[in-house]
Short mmCIF file of C-alpha atoms and ligand atoms in Angstrom, two decimals:
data_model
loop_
_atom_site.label_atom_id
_atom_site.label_comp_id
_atom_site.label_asym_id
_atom_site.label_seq_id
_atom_site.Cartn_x
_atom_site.Cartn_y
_atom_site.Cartn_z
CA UNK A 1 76.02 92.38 68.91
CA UNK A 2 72.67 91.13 68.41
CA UNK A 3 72.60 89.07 72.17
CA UNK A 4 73.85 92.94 73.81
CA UNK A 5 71.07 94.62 71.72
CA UNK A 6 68.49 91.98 72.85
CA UNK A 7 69.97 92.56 76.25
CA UNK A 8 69.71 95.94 76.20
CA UNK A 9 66.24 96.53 75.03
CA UNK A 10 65.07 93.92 78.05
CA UNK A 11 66.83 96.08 80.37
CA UNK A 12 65.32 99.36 79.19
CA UNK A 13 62.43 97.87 79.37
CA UNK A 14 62.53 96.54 82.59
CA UNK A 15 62.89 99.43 84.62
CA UNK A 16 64.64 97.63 87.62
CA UNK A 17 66.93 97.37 85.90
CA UNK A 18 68.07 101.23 85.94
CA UNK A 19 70.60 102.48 88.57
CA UNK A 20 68.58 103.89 91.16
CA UNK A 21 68.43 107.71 91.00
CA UNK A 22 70.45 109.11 93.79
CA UNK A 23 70.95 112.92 94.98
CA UNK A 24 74.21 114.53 94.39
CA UNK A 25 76.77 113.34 97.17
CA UNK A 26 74.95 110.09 97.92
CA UNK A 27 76.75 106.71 97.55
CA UNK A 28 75.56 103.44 96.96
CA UNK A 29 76.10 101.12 99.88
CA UNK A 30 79.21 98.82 99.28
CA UNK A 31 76.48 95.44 98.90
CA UNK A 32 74.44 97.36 96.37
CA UNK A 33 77.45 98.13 94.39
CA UNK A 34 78.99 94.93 94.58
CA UNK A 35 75.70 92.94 93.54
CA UNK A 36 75.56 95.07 90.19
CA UNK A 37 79.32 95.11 89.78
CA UNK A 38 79.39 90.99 89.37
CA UNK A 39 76.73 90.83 87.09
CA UNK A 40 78.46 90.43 83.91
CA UNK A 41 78.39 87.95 81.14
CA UNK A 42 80.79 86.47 78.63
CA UNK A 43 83.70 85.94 78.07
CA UNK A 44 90.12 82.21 78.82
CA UNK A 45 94.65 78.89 79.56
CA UNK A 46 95.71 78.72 82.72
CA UNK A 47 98.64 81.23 81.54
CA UNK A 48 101.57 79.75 80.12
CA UNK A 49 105.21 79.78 81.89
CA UNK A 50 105.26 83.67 81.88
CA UNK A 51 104.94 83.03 86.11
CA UNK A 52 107.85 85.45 87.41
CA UNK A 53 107.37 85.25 91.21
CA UNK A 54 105.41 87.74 93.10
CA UNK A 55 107.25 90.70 94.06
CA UNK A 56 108.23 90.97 97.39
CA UNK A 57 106.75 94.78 98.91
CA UNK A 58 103.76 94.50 96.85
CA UNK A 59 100.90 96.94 97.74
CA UNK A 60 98.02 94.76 99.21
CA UNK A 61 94.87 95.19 97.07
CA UNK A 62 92.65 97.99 98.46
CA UNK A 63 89.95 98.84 96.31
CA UNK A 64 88.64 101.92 96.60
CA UNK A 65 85.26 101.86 94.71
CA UNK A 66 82.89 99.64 95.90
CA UNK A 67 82.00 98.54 92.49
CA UNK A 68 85.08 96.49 92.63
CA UNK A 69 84.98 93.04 93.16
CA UNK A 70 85.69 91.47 97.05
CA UNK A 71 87.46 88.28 96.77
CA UNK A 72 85.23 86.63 99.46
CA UNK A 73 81.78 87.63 98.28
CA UNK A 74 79.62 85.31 96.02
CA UNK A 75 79.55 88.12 93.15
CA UNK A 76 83.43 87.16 92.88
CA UNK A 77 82.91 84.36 90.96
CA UNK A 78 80.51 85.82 88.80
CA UNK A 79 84.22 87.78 87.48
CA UNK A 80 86.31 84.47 88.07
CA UNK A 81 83.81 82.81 85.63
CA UNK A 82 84.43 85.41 83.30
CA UNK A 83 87.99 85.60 83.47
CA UNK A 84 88.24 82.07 83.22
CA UNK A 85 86.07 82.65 79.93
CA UNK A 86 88.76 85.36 78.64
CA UNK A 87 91.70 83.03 79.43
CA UNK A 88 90.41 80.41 77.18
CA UNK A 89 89.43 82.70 74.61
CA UNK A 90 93.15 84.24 74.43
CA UNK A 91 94.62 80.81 74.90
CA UNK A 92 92.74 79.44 71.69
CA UNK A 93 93.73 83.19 69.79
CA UNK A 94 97.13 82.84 71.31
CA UNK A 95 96.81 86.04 72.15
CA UNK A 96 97.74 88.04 75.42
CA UNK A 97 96.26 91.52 75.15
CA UNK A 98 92.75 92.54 75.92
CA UNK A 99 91.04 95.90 75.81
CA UNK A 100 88.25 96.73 77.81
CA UNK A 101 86.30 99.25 75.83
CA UNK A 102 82.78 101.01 75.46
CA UNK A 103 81.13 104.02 73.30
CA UNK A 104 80.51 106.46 75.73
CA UNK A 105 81.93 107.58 79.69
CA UNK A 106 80.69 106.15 83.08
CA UNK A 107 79.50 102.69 81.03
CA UNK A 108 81.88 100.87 83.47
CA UNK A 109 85.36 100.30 81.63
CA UNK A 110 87.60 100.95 83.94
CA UNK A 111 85.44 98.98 86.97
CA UNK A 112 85.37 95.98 84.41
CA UNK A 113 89.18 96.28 83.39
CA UNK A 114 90.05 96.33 87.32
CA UNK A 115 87.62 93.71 88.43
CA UNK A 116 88.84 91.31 85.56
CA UNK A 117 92.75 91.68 85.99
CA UNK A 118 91.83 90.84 90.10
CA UNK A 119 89.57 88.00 89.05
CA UNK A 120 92.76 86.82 86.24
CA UNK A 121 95.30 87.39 89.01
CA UNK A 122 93.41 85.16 91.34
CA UNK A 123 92.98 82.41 88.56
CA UNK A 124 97.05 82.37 88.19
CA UNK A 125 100.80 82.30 89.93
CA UNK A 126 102.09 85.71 90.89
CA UNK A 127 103.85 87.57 88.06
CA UNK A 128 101.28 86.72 85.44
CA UNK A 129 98.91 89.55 84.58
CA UNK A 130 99.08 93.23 84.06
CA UNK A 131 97.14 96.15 84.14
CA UNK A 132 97.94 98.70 82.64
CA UNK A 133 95.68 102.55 82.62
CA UNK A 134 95.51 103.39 78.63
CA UNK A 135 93.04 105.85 79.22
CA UNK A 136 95.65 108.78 79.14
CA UNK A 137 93.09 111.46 79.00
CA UNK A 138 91.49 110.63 82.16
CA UNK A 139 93.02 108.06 83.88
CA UNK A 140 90.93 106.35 87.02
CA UNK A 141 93.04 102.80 87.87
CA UNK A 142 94.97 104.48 90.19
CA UNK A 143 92.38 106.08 92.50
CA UNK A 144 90.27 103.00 91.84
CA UNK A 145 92.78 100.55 93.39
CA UNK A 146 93.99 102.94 95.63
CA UNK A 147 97.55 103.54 94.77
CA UNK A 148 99.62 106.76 95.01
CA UNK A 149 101.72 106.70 91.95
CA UNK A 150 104.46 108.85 90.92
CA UNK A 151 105.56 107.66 87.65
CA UNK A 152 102.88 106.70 85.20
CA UNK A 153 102.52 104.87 81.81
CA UNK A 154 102.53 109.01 79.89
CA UNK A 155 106.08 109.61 81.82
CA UNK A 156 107.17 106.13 79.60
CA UNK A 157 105.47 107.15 76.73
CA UNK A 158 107.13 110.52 76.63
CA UNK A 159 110.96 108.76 77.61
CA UNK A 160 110.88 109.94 80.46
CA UNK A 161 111.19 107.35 82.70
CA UNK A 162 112.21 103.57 81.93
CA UNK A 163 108.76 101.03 81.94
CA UNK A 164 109.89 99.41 85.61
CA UNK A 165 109.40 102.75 87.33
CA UNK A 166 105.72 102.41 86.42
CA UNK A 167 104.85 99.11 87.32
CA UNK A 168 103.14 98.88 91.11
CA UNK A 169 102.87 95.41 92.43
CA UNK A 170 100.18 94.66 94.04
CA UNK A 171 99.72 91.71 96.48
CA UNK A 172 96.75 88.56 97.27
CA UNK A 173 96.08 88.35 94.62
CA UNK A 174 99.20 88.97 92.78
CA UNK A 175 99.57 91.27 89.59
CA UNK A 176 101.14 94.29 88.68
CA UNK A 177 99.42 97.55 88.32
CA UNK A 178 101.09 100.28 85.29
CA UNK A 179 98.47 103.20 86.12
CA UNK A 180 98.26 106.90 84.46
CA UNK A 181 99.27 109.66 86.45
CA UNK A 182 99.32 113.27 84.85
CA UNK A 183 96.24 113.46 82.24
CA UNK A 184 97.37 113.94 78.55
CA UNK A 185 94.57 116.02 76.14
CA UNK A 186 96.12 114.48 73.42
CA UNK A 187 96.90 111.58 74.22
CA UNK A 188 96.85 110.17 70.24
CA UNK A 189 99.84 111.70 69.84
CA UNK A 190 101.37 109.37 72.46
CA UNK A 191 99.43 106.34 71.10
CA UNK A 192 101.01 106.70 67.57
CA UNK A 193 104.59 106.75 68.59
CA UNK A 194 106.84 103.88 67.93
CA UNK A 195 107.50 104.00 71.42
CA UNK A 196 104.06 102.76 72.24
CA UNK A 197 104.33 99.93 70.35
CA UNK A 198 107.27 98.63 72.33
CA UNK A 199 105.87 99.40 75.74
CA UNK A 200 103.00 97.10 74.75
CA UNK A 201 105.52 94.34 73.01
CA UNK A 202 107.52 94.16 76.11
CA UNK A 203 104.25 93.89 78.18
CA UNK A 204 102.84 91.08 76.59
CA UNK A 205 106.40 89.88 76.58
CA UNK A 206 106.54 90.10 80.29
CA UNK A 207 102.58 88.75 80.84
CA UNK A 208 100.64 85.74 80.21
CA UNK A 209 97.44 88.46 80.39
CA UNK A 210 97.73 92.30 79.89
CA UNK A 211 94.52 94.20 80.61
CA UNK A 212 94.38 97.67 78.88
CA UNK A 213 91.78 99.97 80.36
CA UNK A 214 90.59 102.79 77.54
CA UNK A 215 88.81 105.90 76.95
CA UNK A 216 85.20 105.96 75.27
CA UNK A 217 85.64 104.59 71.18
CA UNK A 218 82.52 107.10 70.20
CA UNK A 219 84.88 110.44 71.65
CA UNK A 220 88.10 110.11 70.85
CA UNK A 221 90.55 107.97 68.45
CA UNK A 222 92.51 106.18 71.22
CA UNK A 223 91.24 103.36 71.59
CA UNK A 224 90.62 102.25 68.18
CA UNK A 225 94.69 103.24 67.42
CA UNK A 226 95.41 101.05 71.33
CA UNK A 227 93.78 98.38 69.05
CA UNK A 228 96.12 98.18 66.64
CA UNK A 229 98.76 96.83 69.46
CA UNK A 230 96.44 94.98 72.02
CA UNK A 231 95.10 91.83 70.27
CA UNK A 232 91.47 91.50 71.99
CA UNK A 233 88.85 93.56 73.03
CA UNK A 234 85.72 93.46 75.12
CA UNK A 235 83.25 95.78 73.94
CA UNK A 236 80.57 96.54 76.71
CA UNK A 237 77.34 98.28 77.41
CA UNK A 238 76.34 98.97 80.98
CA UNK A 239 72.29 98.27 81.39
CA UNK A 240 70.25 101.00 81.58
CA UNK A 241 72.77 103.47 80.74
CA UNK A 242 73.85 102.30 77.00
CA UNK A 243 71.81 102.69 74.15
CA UNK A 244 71.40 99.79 71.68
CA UNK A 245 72.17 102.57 68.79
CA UNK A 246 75.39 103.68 70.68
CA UNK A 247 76.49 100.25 70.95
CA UNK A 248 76.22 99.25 67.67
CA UNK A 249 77.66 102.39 66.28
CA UNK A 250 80.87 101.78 68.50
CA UNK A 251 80.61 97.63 67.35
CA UNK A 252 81.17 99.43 63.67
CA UNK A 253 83.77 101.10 64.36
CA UNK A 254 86.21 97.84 66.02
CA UNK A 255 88.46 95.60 64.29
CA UNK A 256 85.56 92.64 64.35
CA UNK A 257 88.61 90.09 64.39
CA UNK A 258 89.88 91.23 67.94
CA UNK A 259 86.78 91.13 69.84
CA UNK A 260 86.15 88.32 72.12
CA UNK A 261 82.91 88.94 73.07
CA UNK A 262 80.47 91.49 74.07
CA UNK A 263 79.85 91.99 77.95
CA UNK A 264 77.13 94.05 79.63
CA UNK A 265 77.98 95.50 82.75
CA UNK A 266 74.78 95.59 85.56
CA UNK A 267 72.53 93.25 84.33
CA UNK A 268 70.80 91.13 86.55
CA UNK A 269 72.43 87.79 88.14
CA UNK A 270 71.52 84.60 86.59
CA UNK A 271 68.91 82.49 88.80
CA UNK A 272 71.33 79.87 89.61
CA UNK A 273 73.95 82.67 91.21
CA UNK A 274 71.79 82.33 94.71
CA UNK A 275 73.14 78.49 94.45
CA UNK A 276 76.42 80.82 95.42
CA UNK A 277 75.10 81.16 99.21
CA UNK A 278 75.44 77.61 99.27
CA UNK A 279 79.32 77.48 99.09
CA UNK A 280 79.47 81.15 101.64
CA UNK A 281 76.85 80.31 104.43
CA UNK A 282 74.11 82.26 105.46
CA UNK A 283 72.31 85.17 103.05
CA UNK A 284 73.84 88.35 104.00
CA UNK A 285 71.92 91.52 104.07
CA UNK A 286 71.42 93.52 101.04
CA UNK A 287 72.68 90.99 99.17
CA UNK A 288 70.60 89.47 95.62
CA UNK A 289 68.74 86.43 95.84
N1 ATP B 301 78.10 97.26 87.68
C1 ATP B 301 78.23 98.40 88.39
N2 ATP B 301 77.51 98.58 89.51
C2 ATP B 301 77.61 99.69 90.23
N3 ATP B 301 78.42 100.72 89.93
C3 ATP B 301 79.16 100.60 88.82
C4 ATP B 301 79.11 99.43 88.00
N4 ATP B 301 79.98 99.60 86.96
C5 ATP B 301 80.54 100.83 87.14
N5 ATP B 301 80.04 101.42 88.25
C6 ATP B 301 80.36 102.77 88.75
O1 ATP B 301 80.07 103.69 87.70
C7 ATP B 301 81.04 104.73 87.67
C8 ATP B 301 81.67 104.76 86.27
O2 ATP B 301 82.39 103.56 86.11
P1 ATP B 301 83.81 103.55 85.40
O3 ATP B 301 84.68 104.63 85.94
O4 ATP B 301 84.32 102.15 85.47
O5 ATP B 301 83.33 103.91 83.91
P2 ATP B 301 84.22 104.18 82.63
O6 ATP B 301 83.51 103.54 81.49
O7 ATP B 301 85.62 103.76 82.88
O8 ATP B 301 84.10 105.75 82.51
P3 ATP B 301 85.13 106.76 81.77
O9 ATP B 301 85.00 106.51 80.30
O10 ATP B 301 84.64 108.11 82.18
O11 ATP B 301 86.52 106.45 82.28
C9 ATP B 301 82.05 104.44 88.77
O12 ATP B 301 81.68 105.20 89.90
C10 ATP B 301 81.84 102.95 89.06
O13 ATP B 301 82.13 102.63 90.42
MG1 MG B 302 87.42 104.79 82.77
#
């Protein structure tokens, strides 16, 4: 908590560090995006034998935000470093569930739970992660990735509709994708069932790595009640956007034994990422020194 706090006063001081203001329908070009997406610190085994082979039909990846992570671009292995962080983490916790979590909205959960599963997916054999869209109240993995889903993780939830009719493969790299479809307002209710509980014991069953996207800890119960099932969490704070208060406030309120580490979405590269260039040729343009 204290390294985020310190983290996020230097940002707020630092203006450049704040998201440029844009007008309403203007989008950040897809190298601006991409620099602040990778810039994220923290946080584990090569997965263990859970390696079922990749599914033939899977959906090629095709993110849709340009936040998300482009296997070929230097910023990449900002989030392989990372995941390779979480996968030791888990692997000395023996755990295989991780929650990507933050106090408020737009902080950069669901960005950071897609861009990590992609960056875990890349780090291991087919088969071995999942994905999975726990924010039932708004759920974004979908549209983010680009999938058209039909059945989604509520439809399992409510019975009606056995787990494999959720799961979307997707393809280079390989994982499996169990997004939201039809919004839930209270989605609690879901959470609590003893049907939950199974859907994420046959997961982590199934997974070497699950990654559970979630709705904001500050507004509603879910996630805290999602943490009662998933074994890890990574609390973050997006630069600029997150207050130090907020943060802390939300730290309060997790289980302290199942976070791995805090994470803070957008804050500058460190100096030795330009040493990246060296490994992908020439400087590209728009892209952070
Ligand atoms: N590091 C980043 N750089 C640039 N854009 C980002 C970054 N992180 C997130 N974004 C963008 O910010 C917006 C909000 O991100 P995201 O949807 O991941 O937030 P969230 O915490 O999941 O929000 P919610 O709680 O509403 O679901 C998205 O448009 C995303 O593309
Ligand atoms: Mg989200």
């Amino acid at each position: 908590v204290g390294e985020i706090s310190e983290a996020l006063e230097r940002a707020k001081a630092d203006g450049s560090e704040r998201p440029p203001r844009r007008r309403r329908g203007e989008h950040a070009s897809a190298a601006e995006a991409r620099r602040a997406a990778g810039q994220t610190e923290e946080l584990a085994p090569p997965a263990p034998d859970a390696a079922a082979a990749a599914v033939p039909g899977a959906t090629p990846l095709r993110a849709v935000e340009s936040a998300l992570i482009d296997g070929d671009h230097p910023r990449a292995e900002l989030c392989r470093h990372l995941a390779h962080r979480v996968l030791s983490e888990m692997e000395r916790r023996q755990a295989h569930s991780v929650a990507v979590v933050s106090p408020l909205r737009g902080e950069g959960k669901s960005t950071i739970a897609c861009n990590l599963a992609i960056a875990l997916a890349s780090l291991s054999r087919g088969g071995e992660v999942a994905l999975v869209d726990l924010d039932l109240r708004r759920p974004t993995i979908a549209s983010k990735l680009g999938l058209s889903a039909r059945v989604g993780v509520e439809a399992v939830l409510q019975g009606r509709a056995p787990l494999a009719d959720a799961r979307v493969g997707i393809e280079d790299p390989s994982f499996d994708v169990y997004p939201s479809v039809e919004a839930q307002r209270s989605a609690h209710e879901l959470i609590v069932l003893p049907r939950f509980a199974t859907l994420i014991g046959e997961l982590k069953k199934r997974y070497a790595t699950v990654v559970v996207d979630t709705p904001p800890v500050l507004l509603v119960p879910d996630a805290n009640l999602i943490l009662r099932h998933v074994e890890c969490c990574i609390p973050l704070a997006r630069a600029g956007v997150t207050r130090v208060r907020t943060y802390r406030n939300m730290v309060d309120l997790l289980p302290r034994a199942r976070i791995l580490g805090g994470l803070l979405n957008g804050s500058r590269a460190p100096s030795h990422a330009r040493d990246y260039y060296y490994y992908y040729g020439e400087k590209r343009e728009g892209d952070a020194s």
